[in-house]
C-alpha positions as a printed NumPy array, in Angstrom:
array([[177.69 , 103.952, 100.382],
       [175.744, 102.148,  97.906],
       [172.295, 100.301,  98.251],
       [170.156,  97.848,  96.832],
       [166.277,  97.306,  96.727],
       [164.407,  94.437,  95.644],
       [160.69 ,  94.801,  95.163],
       [157.928,  92.302,  94.245],
       [154.526,  92.483,  92.864],
       [152.676,  90.162,  94.763],
       [149.352,  89.304,  93.417],
       [148.725,  85.896,  92.414],
       [145.708,  85.199,  89.513],
       [145.045,  89.317,  90.491],
       [147.888,  90.249,  88.262],
       [145.99 ,  88.683,  85.087],
       [142.3  ,  88.667,  86.231],
       [141.296,  91.47 ,  83.71 ],
       [143.167,  89.584,  80.816],
       [141.137,  87.811,  78.123],
       [143.916,  84.977,  78.016],
       [145.785,  84.793,  81.187],
       [149.303,  83.114,  80.828],
       [148.414,  79.694,  82.449],
       [151.881,  78.57 ,  83.288],
       [152.66 ,  81.895,  85.374],
       [148.937,  81.971,  86.823],
       [149.811,  78.835,  88.489],
       [153.1  ,  79.517,  89.666],
       [151.997,  82.466,  91.858],
       [152.226,  80.355,  95.374],
       [155.197,  78.333,  94.438],
       [157.086,  81.205,  93.458],
       [155.906,  83.265,  96.539],
       [157.492,  80.779,  98.783],
       [160.504,  80.201,  97.213],
       [161.622,  83.611,  97.233],
       [160.536,  83.941, 101.226],
       [163.007,  81.246, 101.566],
       [165.707,  82.384,  99.369],
       [165.586,  85.894, 101.598],
       [165.704,  84.275, 104.632],
       [168.515,  82.225, 103.321],
       [170.511,  85.303, 102.646],
       [168.874,  87.433, 105.182],
       [167.971,  89.787, 102.24 ],
       [164.7  ,  91.997, 103.243],
       [162.918,  93.357, 100.197],
       [159.515,  95.227,  99.779],
       [156.848,  93.123,  99.218],
       [153.65 ,  95.154,  97.876],
       [150.87 ,  92.639,  98.161],
       [147.335,  92.817,  96.535],
       [145.097,  93.587,  99.261],
       [142.2  ,  91.027,  98.369],
       [144.946,  88.351,  99.334],
       [144.694,  89.023, 102.64 ],
       [140.656,  87.906, 102.949],
       [139.463,  84.749, 103.182],
       [136.179,  84.923, 101.3  ],
       [134.626,  87.073,  99.597],
       [131.14 ,  87.348,  97.909],
       [132.849,  88.397,  94.411],
       [130.592,  91.104,  93.834],
       [131.958,  94.   ,  95.893],
       [128.768,  96.119,  95.153],
       [130.186,  98.526,  97.823],
       [133.55 ,  99.004,  95.125],
       [133.517, 101.682,  92.575],
       [135.226,  99.633,  90.085],
       [134.555,  99.557,  86.406],
       [131.577,  97.223,  84.974],
       [133.064,  93.482,  84.82 ],
       [135.813,  93.992,  86.725],
       [135.143,  91.335,  89.242],
       [133.709,  89.099,  86.52 ],
       [136.626,  86.119,  86.273],
       [135.963,  86.168,  90.432],
       [132.311,  84.724,  89.911],
       [133.239,  82.83 ,  86.711],
       [136.59 ,  80.952,  85.731],
       [138.088,  81.463,  88.875],
       [134.921,  81.097,  91.032],
       [136.617,  77.92 ,  92.579],
       [139.785,  78.953,  92.388],
       [140.329,  80.008,  95.876],
       [143.957,  79.58 ,  95.723],
       [144.56 ,  82.474,  92.931],
       [141.553,  84.89 ,  94.772],
       [142.978,  84.311,  98.729],
       [146.538,  83.792,  99.862],
       [146.355,  84.78 , 103.794],
       [148.466,  81.962, 104.394],
       [151.301,  83.492, 102.413],
       [150.65 ,  86.474, 103.69 ],
       [151.274,  85.142, 107.045],
       [154.219,  83.705, 106.136],
       [155.531,  87.168, 104.77 ],
       [155.385,  88.734, 107.801],
       [156.144,  86.117, 110.452],
       [159.692,  85.568, 108.315],
       [162.82 ,  86.137, 109.973],
       [163.828,  88.314, 107.551],
       [162.568,  92.216, 108.225],
       [160.751,  92.586, 105.173],
       [158.39 ,  95.721, 103.952],
       [154.813,  95.168, 103.768],
       [153.264,  97.657, 101.119],
       [150.584,  97.896,  98.771],
       [149.654,  97.021,  95.164],
       [146.267,  98.069,  95.372],
       [143.412,  96.058,  96.457],
       [142.56 ,  94.387,  93.317],
       [145.292,  95.349,  91.072],
       [143.475,  98.235,  89.368],
       [145.413, 100.095,  86.79 ],
       [145.814, 103.289,  88.094],
       [146.868, 105.02 ,  84.875],
       [144.032, 104.206,  82.569],
       [141.103, 106.397,  82.009],
       [138.763, 103.745,  83.22 ],
       [140.266, 104.143,  86.792],
       [138.701, 107.533,  88.103],
       [139.526, 109.217,  91.115],
       [137.099, 107.536,  93.44 ],
       [138.072, 103.903,  92.088],
       [141.637, 105.327,  93.298],
       [140.586, 106.197,  96.469],
       [138.667, 103.015,  96.898],
       [142.186, 100.713,  96.072],
       [143.813, 102.422,  98.682],
       [141.033, 102.996, 101.449],
       [140.308,  99.187, 101.057],
       [144.076,  98.539, 100.91 ],
       [145.028, 100.436, 104.091],
       [141.549,  98.801, 105.999],
       [142.127,  95.486, 105.343],
       [146.335,  96.291, 106.488],
       [145.295,  97.816, 109.558],
       [143.167,  94.57 , 110.412],
       [146.509,  92.841, 110.065],
       [148.029,  95.477, 112.249],
       [150.139,  96.559, 109.44 ],
       [150.961, 100.178, 108.356],
       [151.716, 100.974, 104.083],
       [154.292, 103.319, 103.28 ],
       [154.823, 102.079,  99.918],
       [152.878, 101.436,  97.129],
       [153.804,  99.934,  93.807],
       [151.766, 100.459,  90.613],
       [149.958,  97.297,  89.024],
       [151.794,  96.708,  85.582],
       [153.824, 100.11 ,  86.445],
       [150.755, 102.356,  85.278],
       [151.492, 105.205,  87.215],
       [148.593, 107.819,  87.861],
       [146.32 , 109.357,  90.827],
       [149.949, 110.057,  93.171],
       [147.825, 112.69 ,  95.074],
       [145.527, 109.797,  96.074],
       [148.673, 108.263,  97.644],
       [149.673, 111.401,  99.069],
       [146.499, 111.878, 100.949],
       [146.221, 108.152, 101.971],
       [149.723, 108.537, 103.729],
       [151.776, 106.625, 101.267],
       [155.585, 107.615, 101.493],
       [157.128, 106.243,  98.222],
       [156.087, 104.528,  95.238],
       [158.12 , 102.541,  92.768],
       [158.663, 104.689,  89.29 ],
       [159.225, 103.568,  85.929],
       [162.694, 102.478,  84.971],
       [164.64 , 104.817,  82.426],
       [164.886, 102.278,  80.206],
       [161.784, 100.134,  78.296],
       [160.342,  97.704,  81.017],
       [163.549,  98.05 ,  83.132],
       [165.492,  96.017,  80.958],
       [168.623,  97.036,  79.53 ],
       [169.841,  95.419,  76.492],
       [172.939,  93.185,  76.821],
       [174.875,  95.702,  74.234],
       [173.386,  98.526,  75.963],
       [174.493,  97.786,  79.576],
       [177.696,  95.789,  79.057],
       [179.248,  97.387,  75.907],
       [178.468, 100.647,  75.961],
       [178.77 , 100.742,  79.681],
       [175.782, 102.475,  80.513],
       [174.847, 103.33 ,  84.263],
       [172.379, 100.749,  86.085],
       [171.877, 103.039,  88.831],
       [168.621, 105.473,  89.322],
       [168.448, 108.27 ,  91.812],
       [164.959, 108.539,  94.177],
       [163.602, 112.036,  94.339],
       [160.914, 113.804,  96.   ],
       [157.925, 114.653,  93.401],
       [155.495, 117.547,  93.405],
       [153.184, 115.423,  96.107],
       [155.731, 115.258,  98.479],
       [156.05 , 111.397,  97.298],
       [159.443, 109.486,  97.176],
       [159.828, 108.215,  93.39 ],
       [161.936, 105.326,  93.78 ],
       [162.73 , 104.038,  90.186],
       [163.064, 100.649,  89.019],
       [166.542,  99.897,  87.635],
       [165.373,  96.384,  86.034],
       [162.909,  93.924,  85.623],
       [164.634,  90.579,  86.664],
       [162.662,  88.36 ,  84.094],
       [162.711,  90.691,  81.117],
       [165.032,  88.303,  79.06 ],
       [162.969,  84.81 ,  78.429],
       [162.144,  82.396,  76.115],
       [164.203,  80.604,  73.022],
       [166.706,  83.775,  73.33 ],
       [167.334,  82.566,  77.492],
       [167.68 ,  79.142,  76.243],
       [170.154,  79.912,  73.492],
       [172.09 ,  82.447,  75.302],
       [172.236,  79.911,  78.49 ],
       [173.502,  77.375,  76.419],
       [176.784,  79.292,  74.814],
       [177.386,  81.55 ,  77.591],
       [175.398,  82.223,  80.989],
       [172.198,  83.944,  82.22 ],
       [172.196,  87.467,  80.76 ],
       [169.962,  88.805,  83.579],
       [172.26 ,  87.034,  86.237],
       [174.857,  89.42 ,  84.683],
       [172.82 ,  92.45 ,  84.476],
       [172.302,  92.117,  88.359],
       [175.25 ,  91.63 ,  89.113],
       [176.327,  94.674,  87.226],
       [174.471,  96.593,  89.07 ],
       [174.709,  95.251,  92.371],
       [178.744,  95.89 ,  91.614],
       [178.144,  99.462,  90.521],
       [176.284, 100.336,  93.512],
       [178.851,  98.834,  95.576],
       [181.738, 101.284,  93.935],
       [179.55 , 104.363,  94.489],
       [176.644, 106.07 ,  96.189],
       [174.356, 104.735,  93.775],
       [170.912, 103.217,  94.311],
       [170.295, 100.177,  92.201],
       [166.688,  98.692,  92.191],
       [165.306,  95.163,  90.791],
       [162.036,  94.091,  90.775],
       [160.164,  90.921,  89.93 ],
       [156.891,  88.949,  90.769],
       [156.638,  85.644,  92.797],
       [154.78 ,  84.406,  89.834],
       [157.987,  84.785,  87.436],
       [159.338,  81.785,  89.336],
       [157.839,  78.715,  86.92 ],
       [161.24 ,  76.424,  87.039],
       [163.935,  75.541,  88.715],
       [166.117,  77.424,  86.583],
       [164.167,  80.901,  87.139],
       [165.452,  79.737,  91.048],
       [168.685,  79.009,  90.197],
       [168.446,  82.696,  88.674],
       [167.391,  84.39 ,  91.764],
       [169.821,  82.093,  93.908],
       [172.845,  83.409,  91.657],
       [171.72 ,  86.984,  92.249],
       [170.939,  87.25 ,  95.963],
       [174.017,  85.11 ,  96.556],
       [176.346,  87.953,  94.924],
       [174.262,  90.617,  96.69 ],
       [175.236,  88.775, 100.003],
       [178.89 ,  88.958,  98.849],
       [179.054,  92.5  ,  98.152],
       [177.091,  93.46 , 101.168],
       [179.608,  91.592, 103.208],
       [182.859,  92.699, 101.525],
       [181.99 ,  96.338, 101.174],
       [179.923,  99.171, 102.515],
       [176.952,  98.179, 100.261],
       [173.335,  98.072, 102.481],
       [170.287,  96.682, 101.27 ],
       [167.048,  98.91 , 101.857],
       [163.44 ,  98.491, 101.113],
       [161.613, 101.398,  99.449],
       [160.527, 102.772, 102.721],
       [164.026, 102.839, 104.277],
       [164.867, 104.654, 100.986],
       [162.125, 106.957, 101.214],
       [162.484, 108.131, 104.859],
       [166.667, 108.498, 103.86 ],
       [165.933, 110.877, 101.233],
       [162.959, 112.58 , 102.493],
       [164.231, 113.039, 106.189],
       [162.449, 112.657, 109.384],
       [160.73 , 115.769, 109.365],
       [159.213, 115.84 , 106.003],
       [155.416, 116.177, 105.13 ],
       [155.52 , 112.229, 104.413],
       [156.457, 111.248, 107.96 ],
       [153.942, 113.45 , 109.162],
       [151.05 , 111.622, 107.088],
       [152.29 , 108.424, 107.609],
       [151.98 , 109.324, 111.957],
       [148.451, 110.918, 111.439],
       [147.069, 107.234, 110.564],
       [149.479, 104.793, 111.525]])
């Protein structure tokens, strides 16, 4: 029996706060996309793994975070360009909507402040603080953290995840940026499926199959004008392959990828197809935590670590 996982990097402004020139359209689209995705998931009753930046769960802060061992300048934008942009820095209303959804989503972590775990400047102390702070805030909200999605898929400090009782993380796609080219995927008919594995730290690596917004700009416009949305076709192909097999197809996106109505249509088409295949076959929809528990088993070190603090 095959399965499909959808994971989202839910970050608002934090996904861009360290960039010199953040993409304005996507920065402003975070709240819109978050709400649209919640509505679509509820419409089709499809659960997903929402990896949330911990800072979004705060109501306010001093913008300094003096007790946080971040590199110099890490929180500068909070105190400068975005000092008056609470809508980019906080999102307790959005998190509440997620947790109160009728759909059984997984609440996961995307670190506290979108730290890039694979970078040299992210030392062990910083990584530990990012996980500990996220976990503390989650507990305040009566939530626990089973899964972790690395900001910008920059993997590092996996031992810290294991020590903090995390069960699973989203691993890198076997293809560049999680996007399989049209020729690579359709003409050569290469598999879209991935295999979750338990790594040396006892964590379950749930690799990404494809990023749902990896074909944009003028090329997308031309393709849609003469054919159809290529990413919808690729997603349908992956879903169909999972339905035919015992494999796993793992799609991911950011809420801020939904900047226009055509992006909403893309996601509606993909979720509608997923719901159709789930109804017509034995295909299941899982969260990353579901996959971790299935792969590692109930007596694994992962389960024991999670139980020790949940």
